[in-house]
Coordinates of C-alpha atoms in Angstrom, one line a residue:
M1 CA 117.4 309.6 -99.8
R2 CA 120.1 311.8 -98.3
L3 CA 123.9 311.3 -98.6
S4 CA 126.4 311.5 -95.7
T5 CA 129.5 313.6 -96.0
A6 CA 131.6 310.5 -96.0
L7 CA 129.7 309.1 -99.0
L8 CA 130.0 312.4 -100.9
S9 CA 133.8 312.4 -100.3
V10 CA 134.1 308.8 -101.6
A11 CA 132.0 309.6 -104.6
S12 CA 134.0 312.7 -105.3
A13 CA 137.2 310.7 -105.3
I14 CA 135.7 308.2 -107.7
V15 CA 134.5 311.0 -110.0
F16 CA 137.9 312.5 -110.1
A17 CA 139.4 309.2 -111.3
V18 CA 136.7 308.8 -113.9
S19 CA 137.0 312.4 -115.0
S20 CA 140.7 312.1 -115.8
E21 CA 140.0 309.0 -117.9
A22 CA 137.1 310.7 -119.7
V23 CA 139.2 313.8 -120.6
N24 CA 142.1 311.8 -121.9
N25 CA 140.0 309.5 -124.1
P26 CA 138.0 311.3 -126.7
V27 CA 134.5 310.0 -127.3
V28 CA 132.9 309.3 -130.7
A29 CA 129.2 308.9 -130.0
G30 CA 126.0 308.3 -131.9
Y31 CA 122.4 308.4 -130.8
L32 CA 120.3 305.4 -131.6
L33 CA 116.5 306.1 -131.9
L34 CA 114.7 303.0 -130.7
N35 CA 111.3 301.6 -131.7
P36 CA 109.7 298.2 -131.2
T37 CA 109.6 297.5 -135.0
N38 CA 113.3 297.4 -135.8
G39 CA 115.0 299.1 -132.9
P40 CA 116.1 295.7 -131.4
A41 CA 117.4 294.6 -134.7
K42 CA 119.4 297.8 -135.1
L43 CA 120.9 297.5 -131.7
K44 CA 121.7 293.8 -132.2
A45 CA 123.5 294.7 -135.5
L46 CA 125.6 297.3 -133.6
A47 CA 126.3 294.9 -130.7
D48 CA 127.3 292.0 -133.0
N49 CA 129.8 294.3 -134.7
A50 CA 130.8 296.3 -131.6
A51 CA 134.6 296.0 -132.1
N52 CA 134.4 297.2 -135.7
I53 CA 132.0 300.1 -135.7
P54 CA 133.4 303.7 -135.9
V55 CA 131.9 304.8 -132.6
N56 CA 132.9 304.1 -129.0
R57 CA 129.7 305.3 -127.3
I58 CA 126.0 304.9 -128.1
F59 CA 123.2 306.9 -126.6
L60 CA 119.9 304.8 -126.4
S61 CA 117.0 307.2 -126.9
F62 CA 114.6 308.1 -125.4
A63 CA 113.2 307.3 -122.0
R64 CA 110.2 309.4 -120.8
P65 CA 111.0 312.1 -118.2
G66 CA 108.2 310.7 -116.1
M67 CA 109.5 307.1 -116.3
V68 CA 109.1 304.5 -113.6
Y69 CA 111.5 301.7 -112.9
V70 CA 111.6 299.7 -109.6
P71 CA 115.1 298.3 -109.0
G72 CA 115.2 294.6 -109.7
S73 CA 111.9 294.5 -111.5
N74 CA 113.7 293.9 -114.9
T75 CA 111.0 295.4 -117.1
L76 CA 110.8 298.5 -119.3
E77 CA 107.0 298.7 -119.1
H78 CA 106.9 302.2 -117.7
V79 CA 110.1 303.6 -119.2
G80 CA 108.7 304.8 -122.5
L81 CA 111.7 303.6 -124.4
A82 CA 109.7 302.0 -127.2
Y83 CA 111.9 298.9 -127.3
G84 CA 109.3 296.3 -126.7
T85 CA 105.5 296.1 -126.4
S86 CA 104.9 293.1 -124.0
G87 CA 106.5 290.7 -121.5
D88 CA 109.5 292.5 -120.0
Y89 CA 109.2 295.1 -122.8
G90 CA 112.6 294.2 -124.1
F91 CA 114.6 294.4 -120.8
A92 CA 116.5 291.1 -121.1
D93 CA 117.3 291.6 -124.8
L94 CA 118.5 295.2 -124.2
K95 CA 120.7 294.1 -121.3
A96 CA 122.3 291.4 -123.4
Q97 CA 123.1 293.8 -126.2
V98 CA 124.6 296.3 -123.8
A99 CA 126.9 293.5 -122.5
K100 CA 128.0 292.7 -126.0
L101 CA 128.7 296.4 -126.8
K102 CA 130.7 296.7 -123.6
A103 CA 132.8 293.6 -124.6
G104 CA 133.5 295.2 -127.9
G105 CA 134.7 298.4 -126.4
V106 CA 131.5 300.5 -126.8
E107 CA 129.9 302.4 -123.9
T108 CA 126.2 302.7 -123.7
F109 CA 124.1 305.4 -122.1
L110 CA 120.3 305.7 -121.7
S111 CA 119.0 309.1 -122.7
M112 CA 116.0 310.7 -121.1
G113 CA 113.9 313.4 -122.8
G114 CA 114.5 314.6 -126.4
W115 CA 112.4 317.0 -128.3
N116 CA 108.9 315.4 -128.1
Y117 CA 109.5 314.2 -124.6
G118 CA 110.0 317.9 -123.6
C119 CA 107.5 319.7 -125.6
F120 CA 104.2 321.0 -124.1
P121 CA 102.2 321.8 -127.3
Y122 CA 99.8 324.3 -125.8
V123 CA 102.4 326.3 -123.9
Y124 CA 105.0 326.1 -126.7
T125 CA 102.5 327.4 -129.2
Y126 CA 101.0 330.2 -127.1
Y127 CA 104.2 331.4 -125.4
S128 CA 107.1 330.4 -127.6
V129 CA 106.1 330.2 -131.3
G130 CA 103.2 332.6 -130.8
G131 CA 104.4 334.6 -127.9
Y132 CA 106.5 337.1 -129.7
G133 CA 104.2 338.4 -132.4
T134 CA 103.6 337.1 -135.9
S135 CA 107.0 337.8 -137.4
T136 CA 108.8 334.8 -135.9
P137 CA 110.3 331.9 -137.9
N138 CA 107.7 329.3 -137.0
Y139 CA 104.6 331.4 -136.9
Y140 CA 103.6 330.2 -140.3
K141 CA 102.6 326.9 -138.7
I142 CA 99.9 328.8 -136.7
Q143 CA 98.7 330.6 -139.8
E144 CA 98.6 327.5 -142.0
N145 CA 96.9 325.2 -139.5
G146 CA 94.8 327.6 -137.3
G147 CA 94.7 331.0 -139.0
T148 CA 95.4 332.8 -135.7
L149 CA 96.8 332.0 -132.3
A150 CA 93.3 331.8 -130.8
G151 CA 92.5 329.2 -133.5
C152 CA 95.0 326.7 -132.1
T153 CA 93.4 324.0 -130.0
E154 CA 94.1 320.4 -129.1
A155 CA 91.9 319.4 -132.1
N156 CA 94.5 320.8 -134.4
M157 CA 97.3 319.9 -132.0
W158 CA 97.7 323.6 -131.1
C159 CA 98.5 324.3 -134.7
Y160 CA 101.2 321.7 -135.0
T161 CA 104.2 323.6 -133.7
C162 CA 105.9 320.7 -131.8
E163 CA 105.5 318.4 -134.8
P164 CA 104.1 319.0 -138.2
K165 CA 100.5 317.8 -139.1
S166 CA 102.0 315.1 -141.4
E167 CA 103.4 313.3 -138.3
G168 CA 99.9 312.6 -137.0
T169 CA 100.9 313.3 -133.4
V170 CA 98.5 313.1 -130.4
L171 CA 99.1 314.4 -126.9
A172 CA 100.3 311.0 -125.8
D173 CA 103.4 311.5 -128.0
F174 CA 104.6 314.4 -125.8
D175 CA 105.8 314.8 -122.2
I176 CA 107.4 317.2 -119.8
F177 CA 110.1 316.9 -117.2
P178 CA 108.2 316.6 -113.9
E179 CA 109.0 317.9 -110.5
P180 CA 108.6 314.9 -108.1
S181 CA 108.0 316.9 -104.9
N182 CA 107.4 313.7 -102.8
S183 CA 111.0 312.6 -103.4
S184 CA 113.5 313.3 -100.7
V185 CA 116.2 313.3 -103.3
W186 CA 114.4 315.9 -105.3
Q187 CA 113.9 318.0 -102.2
A188 CA 117.7 317.7 -101.5
A189 CA 118.3 318.9 -105.1
L190 CA 116.0 321.9 -104.6
T191 CA 117.8 322.8 -101.4
Y192 CA 121.1 322.8 -103.3
V193 CA 119.7 324.9 -106.2
K194 CA 118.1 327.5 -103.9
A195 CA 121.2 327.8 -101.7
N196 CA 123.4 328.7 -104.7
A197 CA 121.0 330.7 -106.8
K198 CA 122.5 333.9 -108.0
G199 CA 119.7 335.3 -110.2
D200 CA 116.0 335.7 -109.8
A201 CA 114.5 334.0 -106.7
P202 CA 113.8 330.3 -107.6
V203 CA 110.2 329.3 -108.0
F204 CA 109.2 325.7 -108.8
H205 CA 106.0 324.3 -110.1
P206 CA 105.1 320.8 -108.7
E207 CA 101.5 321.5 -109.5
M208 CA 102.2 320.9 -113.2
V209 CA 101.8 317.1 -113.1
P210 CA 101.8 315.1 -116.4
G211 CA 98.4 313.6 -117.1
T212 CA 96.5 316.1 -115.0
Q213 CA 94.5 319.2 -115.8
W214 CA 96.4 322.5 -115.4
K215 CA 94.9 326.0 -115.5
D216 CA 97.1 328.6 -117.1
P217 CA 97.0 331.5 -114.6
K218 CA 97.8 334.0 -117.4
N219 CA 94.6 333.4 -119.4
Q220 CA 92.6 330.8 -117.3
M221 CA 92.7 328.2 -120.1
V222 CA 92.6 324.7 -118.8
N223 CA 94.7 322.0 -120.6
L224 CA 95.9 318.5 -119.9
V225 CA 99.6 318.4 -119.2
P226 CA 101.3 316.0 -121.6
G227 CA 102.9 312.9 -120.2
D228 CA 102.1 310.1 -117.8
G229 CA 101.6 310.8 -114.1
Y230 CA 102.1 307.2 -113.1
Y231 CA 105.3 308.2 -111.2
A232 CA 103.2 310.3 -108.9
K233 CA 100.6 307.6 -108.3
V234 CA 103.3 305.1 -107.2
N235 CA 105.4 307.8 -105.5
R236 CA 108.6 307.3 -107.5
D237 CA 111.3 309.8 -108.5
P238 CA 111.9 309.4 -112.3
Y239 CA 115.4 310.8 -112.1
Q240 CA 116.4 308.3 -109.4
D241 CA 114.7 305.5 -111.4
L242 CA 116.8 306.4 -114.4
V243 CA 119.9 305.6 -112.4
Y244 CA 118.4 302.4 -111.0
L245 CA 117.5 301.2 -114.5
G246 CA 121.0 302.1 -115.7
K247 CA 122.6 300.1 -113.0
D248 CA 120.4 297.0 -113.7
L249 CA 121.0 297.2 -117.4
G250 CA 124.8 297.5 -116.9
L251 CA 125.0 300.8 -118.6
T252 CA 128.1 303.0 -118.6
G253 CA 126.0 306.1 -117.9
V254 CA 122.8 308.0 -118.3
D255 CA 122.0 311.1 -120.3
V256 CA 119.6 314.0 -119.9
D257 CA 118.4 315.6 -123.1
Y258 CA 116.5 318.7 -121.8
E259 CA 114.8 320.8 -124.5
E260 CA 111.9 322.5 -122.6
M261 CA 112.0 325.8 -124.6
W262 CA 108.3 326.4 -123.6
H263 CA 109.4 326.5 -119.9
A264 CA 111.9 329.3 -120.6
D265 CA 109.4 331.4 -122.6
Y266 CA 106.5 330.9 -120.1
Y267 CA 108.5 331.6 -116.9
K268 CA 110.7 334.4 -118.3
N269 CA 111.2 337.6 -116.3
G270 CA 112.0 341.2 -117.4
P271 CA 110.5 344.2 -119.1
A272 CA 107.7 343.8 -121.6
A273 CA 109.9 344.6 -124.5
G274 CA 112.9 342.5 -123.3
P275 CA 115.5 341.4 -123.0
W276 CA 114.5 338.8 -120.4
T277 CA 116.0 336.3 -118.0
N278 CA 115.3 332.5 -118.1
H279 CA 116.7 331.8 -114.7
Q280 CA 113.7 329.7 -113.7
T281 CA 114.6 327.2 -116.4
T282 CA 118.3 327.1 -115.3
Y283 CA 117.0 326.3 -111.8
K284 CA 114.7 323.5 -113.0
Y285 CA 117.4 322.0 -115.2
A286 CA 120.0 322.2 -112.4
A287 CA 117.6 320.5 -110.0
I288 CA 117.1 317.7 -112.4
M289 CA 120.8 317.2 -112.9
Q290 CA 121.5 317.4 -109.2
D291 CA 118.8 314.8 -108.5
V292 CA 120.5 312.5 -111.0
R293 CA 123.9 313.3 -109.6
L294 CA 122.8 312.5 -106.0
S295 CA 121.2 309.3 -107.2
I296 CA 124.4 308.2 -109.0
Q297 CA 126.5 308.9 -105.9
A298 CA 124.1 306.9 -103.7
I299 CA 123.3 304.0 -106.1
E300 CA 126.1 303.5 -108.6
P301 CA 129.1 305.9 -108.0
T302 CA 131.0 304.8 -111.1
M303 CA 128.1 305.7 -113.4
L304 CA 128.7 308.6 -115.8
L305 CA 126.3 311.5 -116.3
A306 CA 126.0 313.2 -119.7
T307 CA 123.7 315.9 -121.1
A308 CA 122.7 317.5 -124.3
A309 CA 123.0 321.2 -124.4
S310 CA 121.8 324.1 -126.6
A311 CA 124.2 325.6 -129.2
A312 CA 123.5 329.0 -127.6
G313 CA 123.6 327.6 -124.1
G314 CA 127.2 328.8 -123.4
L315 CA 126.5 332.4 -124.3
S316 CA 126.2 335.2 -121.7
T317 CA 124.7 337.9 -123.8
N318 CA 121.1 339.1 -123.7
W319 CA 118.3 336.6 -124.2
W320 CA 115.4 337.6 -126.4
G321 CA 113.4 334.4 -126.0
G322 CA 112.6 331.4 -128.2
N323 CA 115.5 329.2 -127.2
L324 CA 117.7 327.9 -124.3
K325 CA 120.4 330.5 -124.6
N326 CA 122.4 331.2 -121.3
I327 CA 121.1 328.0 -119.5
W328 CA 124.5 326.2 -119.4
Y329 CA 126.4 329.4 -118.9
N330 CA 124.4 330.2 -115.8
M331 CA 124.6 326.6 -114.6
N332 CA 128.4 326.7 -114.8
K333 CA 128.5 330.1 -113.1
W334 CA 126.1 329.3 -110.2
Y335 CA 126.7 325.6 -109.9
P336 CA 130.2 325.0 -111.1
D337 CA 130.7 321.7 -109.2
L338 CA 127.6 320.3 -110.9
Y339 CA 128.6 321.4 -114.4
T340 CA 132.1 320.0 -113.8
F341 CA 130.7 316.7 -112.7
V342 CA 128.7 316.3 -115.9
A343 CA 131.3 317.7 -118.3
S344 CA 134.1 315.7 -116.9
T345 CA 132.3 312.3 -116.7
G346 CA 129.7 311.7 -119.3
G347 CA 130.1 315.1 -121.1
V348 CA 128.1 318.2 -122.1
N349 CA 127.1 317.5 -125.7
V350 CA 126.3 320.6 -127.6
M351 CA 123.6 320.3 -130.3
T352 CA 125.3 322.5 -132.9
Y353 CA 122.9 321.7 -135.6
D354 CA 119.4 322.7 -136.8
L355 CA 121.0 326.1 -137.4
S356 CA 119.9 328.6 -140.1
N357 CA 121.3 331.5 -142.0
N358 CA 118.1 333.4 -142.3
Q359 CA 119.0 336.9 -141.3
Q360 CA 115.3 338.0 -141.5
Y361 CA 115.2 336.5 -138.0
Y362 CA 118.8 337.3 -137.1
E363 CA 119.8 333.6 -137.1
C364 CA 123.4 334.1 -137.9
P365 CA 125.5 335.2 -134.8
D366 CA 126.7 338.1 -136.9
A367 CA 126.8 339.0 -140.6
N368 CA 130.2 337.2 -141.1
T369 CA 129.3 334.0 -139.2
C370 CA 126.6 332.3 -141.3
S371 CA 127.8 329.0 -142.7
L372 CA 127.3 325.8 -140.7
S373 CA 131.0 325.5 -139.8
Q374 CA 131.3 329.2 -138.9
Q375 CA 128.3 328.9 -136.6
V376 CA 129.4 325.6 -135.0
N377 CA 132.8 326.9 -134.2
Y378 CA 131.4 330.2 -132.9
Y379 CA 129.1 328.4 -130.5
M380 CA 131.7 325.9 -129.4
K381 CA 134.1 328.8 -128.8
S382 CA 131.5 330.4 -126.4
Y383 CA 131.8 327.3 -124.2
S384 CA 135.6 327.2 -124.3
D385 CA 135.9 330.9 -123.7
N386 CA 133.9 330.4 -120.5
N387 CA 136.1 327.4 -119.4
M388 CA 133.2 325.1 -120.1
L389 CA 134.3 321.7 -121.3
A390 CA 131.9 320.5 -124.1
H391 CA 131.7 318.3 -127.1
V392 CA 130.5 319.3 -130.6
G393 CA 127.4 317.8 -132.3
Y394 CA 126.6 316.9 -135.9
E395 CA 123.3 316.0 -137.6
I396 CA 123.1 313.5 -140.4
G397 CA 120.9 314.2 -143.4
T398 CA 118.3 316.9 -143.7
P399 CA 118.1 319.2 -140.7
A400 CA 114.9 319.4 -138.7
Y401 CA 115.0 323.2 -138.7
P402 CA 114.1 325.2 -140.6
D403 CA 111.5 322.9 -142.1
Y404 CA 112.7 321.7 -145.5
N405 CA 109.2 322.1 -147.0
H406 CA 108.9 325.7 -145.9
D407 CA 112.4 327.2 -146.0
A408 CA 114.9 324.8 -147.6
A409 CA 117.0 327.7 -148.8
H410 CA 118.1 328.6 -145.3
Q411 CA 118.9 325.0 -144.1
L412 CA 122.5 324.3 -143.2
P413 CA 123.0 320.5 -143.8
L414 CA 126.2 318.6 -143.2
I415 CA 128.0 318.5 -146.5
Q416 CA 131.6 317.4 -146.9
S417 CA 133.2 320.9 -147.0
E418 CA 131.4 321.9 -143.8
L419 CA 132.3 318.7 -142.1
T420 CA 136.0 319.2 -143.0
A421 CA 135.9 322.8 -141.7
I422 CA 134.4 321.7 -138.4
L423 CA 136.8 318.8 -137.9
A424 CA 139.7 321.1 -138.5
V425 CA 138.8 323.0 -135.3
Q426 CA 136.9 320.5 -133.2
G427 CA 138.0 317.1 -134.5
A428 CA 140.6 316.1 -131.9
K429 CA 138.1 316.6 -129.1
G430 CA 135.7 314.0 -130.3
G431 CA 132.0 314.6 -130.7
F432 CA 128.6 313.0 -131.3
F433 CA 126.0 312.8 -134.0
W434 CA 122.3 312.4 -134.5
E435 CA 121.5 309.6 -135.6
L436 CA 123.0 306.2 -136.3
Y437 CA 120.4 305.1 -138.8
K438 CA 119.4 308.5 -140.2
G439 CA 119.6 308.7 -144.0
I440 CA 121.1 311.5 -146.1
G441 CA 117.7 313.1 -146.5
K442 CA 116.6 315.4 -149.3
Q443 CA 120.0 317.0 -150.2
P444 CA 122.1 314.6 -152.3
D445 CA 125.4 316.2 -151.1
N446 CA 124.8 315.4 -147.5
V447 CA 127.5 313.1 -146.0
E448 CA 126.1 309.7 -145.1
V449 CA 126.4 308.4 -141.6
S450 CA 129.3 305.9 -141.9
S451 CA 131.5 308.5 -143.6
V452 CA 130.7 311.1 -140.9
A453 CA 131.4 308.6 -138.1
Q454 CA 134.7 307.4 -139.8
Q455 CA 135.9 311.0 -140.1
I456 CA 135.1 312.0 -136.6
C457 CA 136.6 308.8 -135.3
K458 CA 139.9 309.3 -137.2
A459 CA 140.2 312.9 -136.1
A460 CA 139.6 312.0 -132.5
L461 CA 141.1 308.6 -132.0
G462 CA 143.8 308.6 -134.8
A463 CA 143.7 307.7 -138.5
N464 CA 145.1 304.2 -137.8
T465 CA 142.6 303.2 -135.1
P466 CA 141.0 300.0 -136.4
R467 CA 137.4 300.7 -135.5
C468 CA 137.6 304.0 -137.5
A469 CA 137.6 302.0 -140.8
G470 CA 134.4 300.3 -139.9
S471 CA 130.8 301.1 -141.0
I472 CA 127.4 301.3 -139.4
P473 CA 125.9 297.8 -139.8
Q474 CA 122.5 297.2 -141.1
P475 CA 120.0 294.9 -139.4
G476 CA 120.3 291.5 -141.2
G477 CA 123.7 292.2 -142.7
G478 CA 125.6 294.7 -144.7
S479 CA 126.5 298.2 -143.7
I480 CA 125.3 301.7 -144.4
T481 CA 127.8 303.0 -147.0
V482 CA 125.7 303.7 -150.0
T483 CA 124.2 307.1 -151.0
P484 CA 121.8 307.5 -154.0
T485 CA 124.7 308.6 -156.2
A486 CA 128.0 307.4 -154.6
T487 CA 129.6 305.5 -151.9
V488 CA 131.8 307.7 -149.7
T489 CA 134.8 306.2 -148.1
V490 CA 137.7 307.8 -146.2
S491 CA 141.3 307.1 -146.8
P492 CA 143.8 306.7 -143.9
T493 CA 144.7 310.4 -144.6
G494 CA 141.1 311.5 -144.2
T495 CA 140.7 312.3 -147.9
P496 CA 137.2 311.4 -149.1
T497 CA 136.8 309.4 -152.3
T498 CA 133.7 308.3 -154.2
T499 CA 132.8 305.1 -156.1
T500 CA 129.8 304.5 -158.2
P501 CA 127.3 302.2 -156.6
T502 CA 126.0 298.9 -158.1
T503 CA 122.5 297.7 -158.0
T504 CA 123.3 294.7 -156.0
T505 CA 124.4 295.6 -152.4
P506 CA 125.3 293.6 -149.3
G507 CA 122.4 292.6 -147.2
G508 CA 122.2 288.9 -147.2
G509 CA 119.8 288.6 -150.2
G510 CA 119.9 287.8 -153.8
Q511 CA 119.6 289.9 -156.9
C512 CA 116.8 292.5 -156.5
T513 CA 114.2 292.8 -159.2
L514 CA 112.4 295.7 -157.6
P515 CA 113.5 299.3 -158.5
A516 CA 116.2 300.6 -156.2
W517 CA 115.1 303.2 -153.6
S518 CA 116.0 306.8 -154.5
A519 CA 116.1 309.7 -152.1
S520 CA 114.6 312.1 -154.7
T521 CA 111.6 310.0 -155.6
A522 CA 108.2 310.4 -153.9
Y523 CA 106.6 307.1 -153.0
S524 CA 102.9 306.5 -152.3
G525 CA 101.6 304.0 -149.8
G526 CA 102.1 300.5 -151.1
A527 CA 105.1 301.3 -153.3
K528 CA 107.8 298.6 -153.3
V529 CA 111.5 299.2 -153.6
S530 CA 114.8 297.4 -153.0
Y531 CA 117.7 298.7 -150.8
N532 CA 121.0 297.1 -149.9
G533 CA 119.8 293.6 -150.9
R534 CA 116.4 293.8 -149.2
Q535 CA 112.8 294.6 -150.2
Y536 CA 110.6 297.3 -148.6
T537 CA 107.0 298.5 -148.9
A538 CA 105.9 302.1 -148.1
Q539 CA 103.1 302.3 -145.5
W540 CA 102.3 305.8 -146.6
W541 CA 103.6 308.7 -148.7
T542 CA 107.3 309.3 -148.2
Q543 CA 110.3 310.9 -149.8
G544 CA 113.9 310.9 -148.5
N545 CA 113.3 308.4 -145.7
V546 CA 116.0 305.6 -146.0
P547 CA 114.3 302.2 -145.8
T548 CA 116.6 300.9 -143.1
S549 CA 115.5 303.8 -140.8
G550 CA 112.1 302.1 -140.2
S551 CA 108.7 303.7 -140.7
P552 CA 107.2 304.4 -143.1
W553 CA 109.1 301.5 -144.7
L554 CA 108.3 297.8 -143.9
D555 CA 111.2 295.3 -144.4
N556 CA 109.9 292.4 -146.5
G557 CA 113.0 290.4 -146.3
A558 CA 116.0 289.7 -148.5
C559 CA 115.9 289.9 -152.2
S560 CA 115.4 286.5 -153.8
G561 CA 115.4 287.4 -157.5
T562 CA 111.7 286.5 -157.9
G563 CA 110.2 289.7 -156.4
P564 CA 109.1 290.4 -152.9
T565 CA 107.5 288.0 -150.4
Q566 CA 105.9 290.1 -147.7
T567 CA 106.7 288.8 -144.2
T568 CA 105.7 291.8 -142.2
T569 CA 102.0 292.8 -141.8
P570 CA 101.6 296.5 -142.8
G571 CA 101.1 298.6 -139.8
S572 CA 102.4 296.0 -137.3
C573 CA 104.0 297.2 -134.2
G574 CA 106.0 294.6 -132.2
S575 CA 103.6 292.1 -130.7
T576 CA 100.5 294.3 -131.3
A577 CA 98.7 292.9 -134.3
A578 CA 97.6 295.0 -137.3
W579 CA 93.9 295.8 -137.6
A580 CA 91.9 293.5 -139.9
S581 CA 88.5 294.3 -141.2
G582 CA 87.2 290.7 -140.7
T583 CA 88.2 290.5 -137.0
A584 CA 85.8 291.2 -134.2
Y585 CA 87.4 293.3 -131.4
S586 CA 86.2 293.5 -127.8
T587 CA 86.5 296.6 -125.5
G588 CA 90.1 297.3 -124.7
A589 CA 91.6 295.5 -127.7
K590 CA 94.7 297.1 -129.2
V591 CA 95.6 297.1 -132.8
T592 CA 98.0 299.0 -135.1
Y593 CA 97.0 300.9 -138.1
G594 CA 98.9 303.5 -140.2
G595 CA 101.9 303.4 -137.8
F596 CA 99.9 304.1 -134.6
I597 CA 98.4 302.0 -131.8
Y598 CA 94.6 302.2 -131.4
T599 CA 92.4 301.0 -128.5
A600 CA 88.8 299.8 -129.0
Q601 CA 86.2 301.6 -126.7
W602 CA 83.6 298.9 -127.3
W603 CA 83.0 295.9 -129.5
T604 CA 83.6 296.5 -133.1
Q605 CA 84.2 294.9 -136.5
G606 CA 85.0 296.5 -139.8
D607 CA 85.3 300.0 -138.4
T608 CA 88.6 301.5 -139.7
P609 CA 90.7 302.9 -136.8
D610 CA 91.4 306.3 -138.3
S611 CA 87.8 307.1 -139.2
A612 CA 85.6 305.5 -136.5
S613 CA 84.9 306.9 -133.0
V614 CA 85.1 303.4 -131.5
W615 CA 88.9 303.6 -131.8
V616 CA 91.1 305.9 -129.7
K617 CA 94.4 306.8 -131.2
G618 CA 97.4 306.2 -129.0
S619 CA 101.2 306.6 -129.5
A620 CA 103.2 305.9 -132.6
C621 CA 104.6 302.5 -133.3
T622 CA 107.9 303.8 -134.3
A623 CA 110.1 306.3 -132.4
T624 CA 110.3 308.7 -135.4
L625 CA 108.1 311.1 -133.4
R626 CA 110.3 311.1 -130.3
R627 CA 112.4 313.9 -131.6
R628 CA 112.1 316.5 -134.4
L629 CA 111.0 315.6 -137.9
Y630 CA 113.1 312.6 -138.9
Y631 CA 114.2 312.4 -142.6

């Protein structure tokens, strides 16, 4: 699909009008990680309370980069959003909730990508984590799970660098951003990128198709590319289909969360000892964004386009590998019209979290810039110094990096003093956070989600803005305002206060007789707890996972005062039934077990899915594996 000059002119005029509004109205946004178990209930709770929640934008996450959506089909079957498991896969319900959110003054975006939907385990292990010697921050994963780099194979998920072994991931849980070479829109995007390239000569790689075998020309190893190549089989452009789906759902915009660090490390250029350039990754990312922009202009000109960006993405200094430094700086330098389109409509949202102060690996920008707030303000300043409009990001709870179980001492979680210091500099500009139902995690001083949202909201929209006094609602009633030790509230002046929690909390249930959940307690599979007036059962060992966040906790209903009555089958996943030892299964039958979907290869009865070859393990029931480790 190609655009005429007239259409581009009209689209530009519309974008200018939208841009002015976007700049003058700060956004307070939260990501919502969807899954078929309780994702719909979480979204419904937010939609039912849209006028009173302390955010005015929600990012629904994540769609697969290789998604397929035919306009007018009204199904999420090939989207990978994990919202439903049968029928229309949740399309009608999702559209209804989007309409309620809009009526309540909350914008909704659909986000494509994320960490797992952008991680190629083999390449990431061999060329990112293991590509710079043994003295790198994540090389311990290779040593613990494979011994040496050569010991990393698909059997041990290439030494579990994309996700830890405890997550039980399989290749189906990962994806890459494809290059849909048969699409005329993609070809137009490539023409734009090549015509404006100012660095190394652009080289694209359409031969790397998800779901197909790919031979690494550097070592001749053959591996299956993660992801689903269905888009290629039916000749669709996933980036165009993202826009078609957004239009049919009535979304405000779409979002691209591009985190392909493996691509930067594999296709880097420069001397053997560095520094290197990652221009090829800038070109690929720019082509993806241009494809989406062209699609928006042709299909739904008022739609907004947002993107997540690397904390170091706005820096212009030397790149030494292992991250996405320079990508957004170069995009703005070489493709300023594209950067401006994104920044002034949906926004460039900088992931200023998962930071560390471990100077063994030079993880502070300099010796005097090591705290969370210092690093956040440093990275945001790099964007503003280069005239790049961008929004700050916050992470609720325990950071994904560095791994808490390996290097908790160098984690930089969001505690109140750090949040206050960040807001003092960035607050008036708005911002976003990950994630709406993420718990405080393993550090008791972490600020819980409602308090974070309230404080961002008041700083950006004004202390007296009604929605800024609201809380994040729980599915089934109540709101997330309770920490293991105190409830944090924010006064109209922004001063945090604490109150001691009671054992009976809102949630639509009676008095709980089960022990209250505690973030510091380790629970084995089968353990039962109460939380905010409801009862939960652990499906497997867990510590620090808030029960309302979904797996590994199963919601057994409201407290009745007489103990739990289990209403959810352990291991269930939407409409896919849990495995039962007494049931006979035919070839192709699907069941859930231990939080994953399994498919029978032949007739079976009594064979446990995680120990019998008759069962093939598929994707996870919940979306906890769609991004980094989720506490």
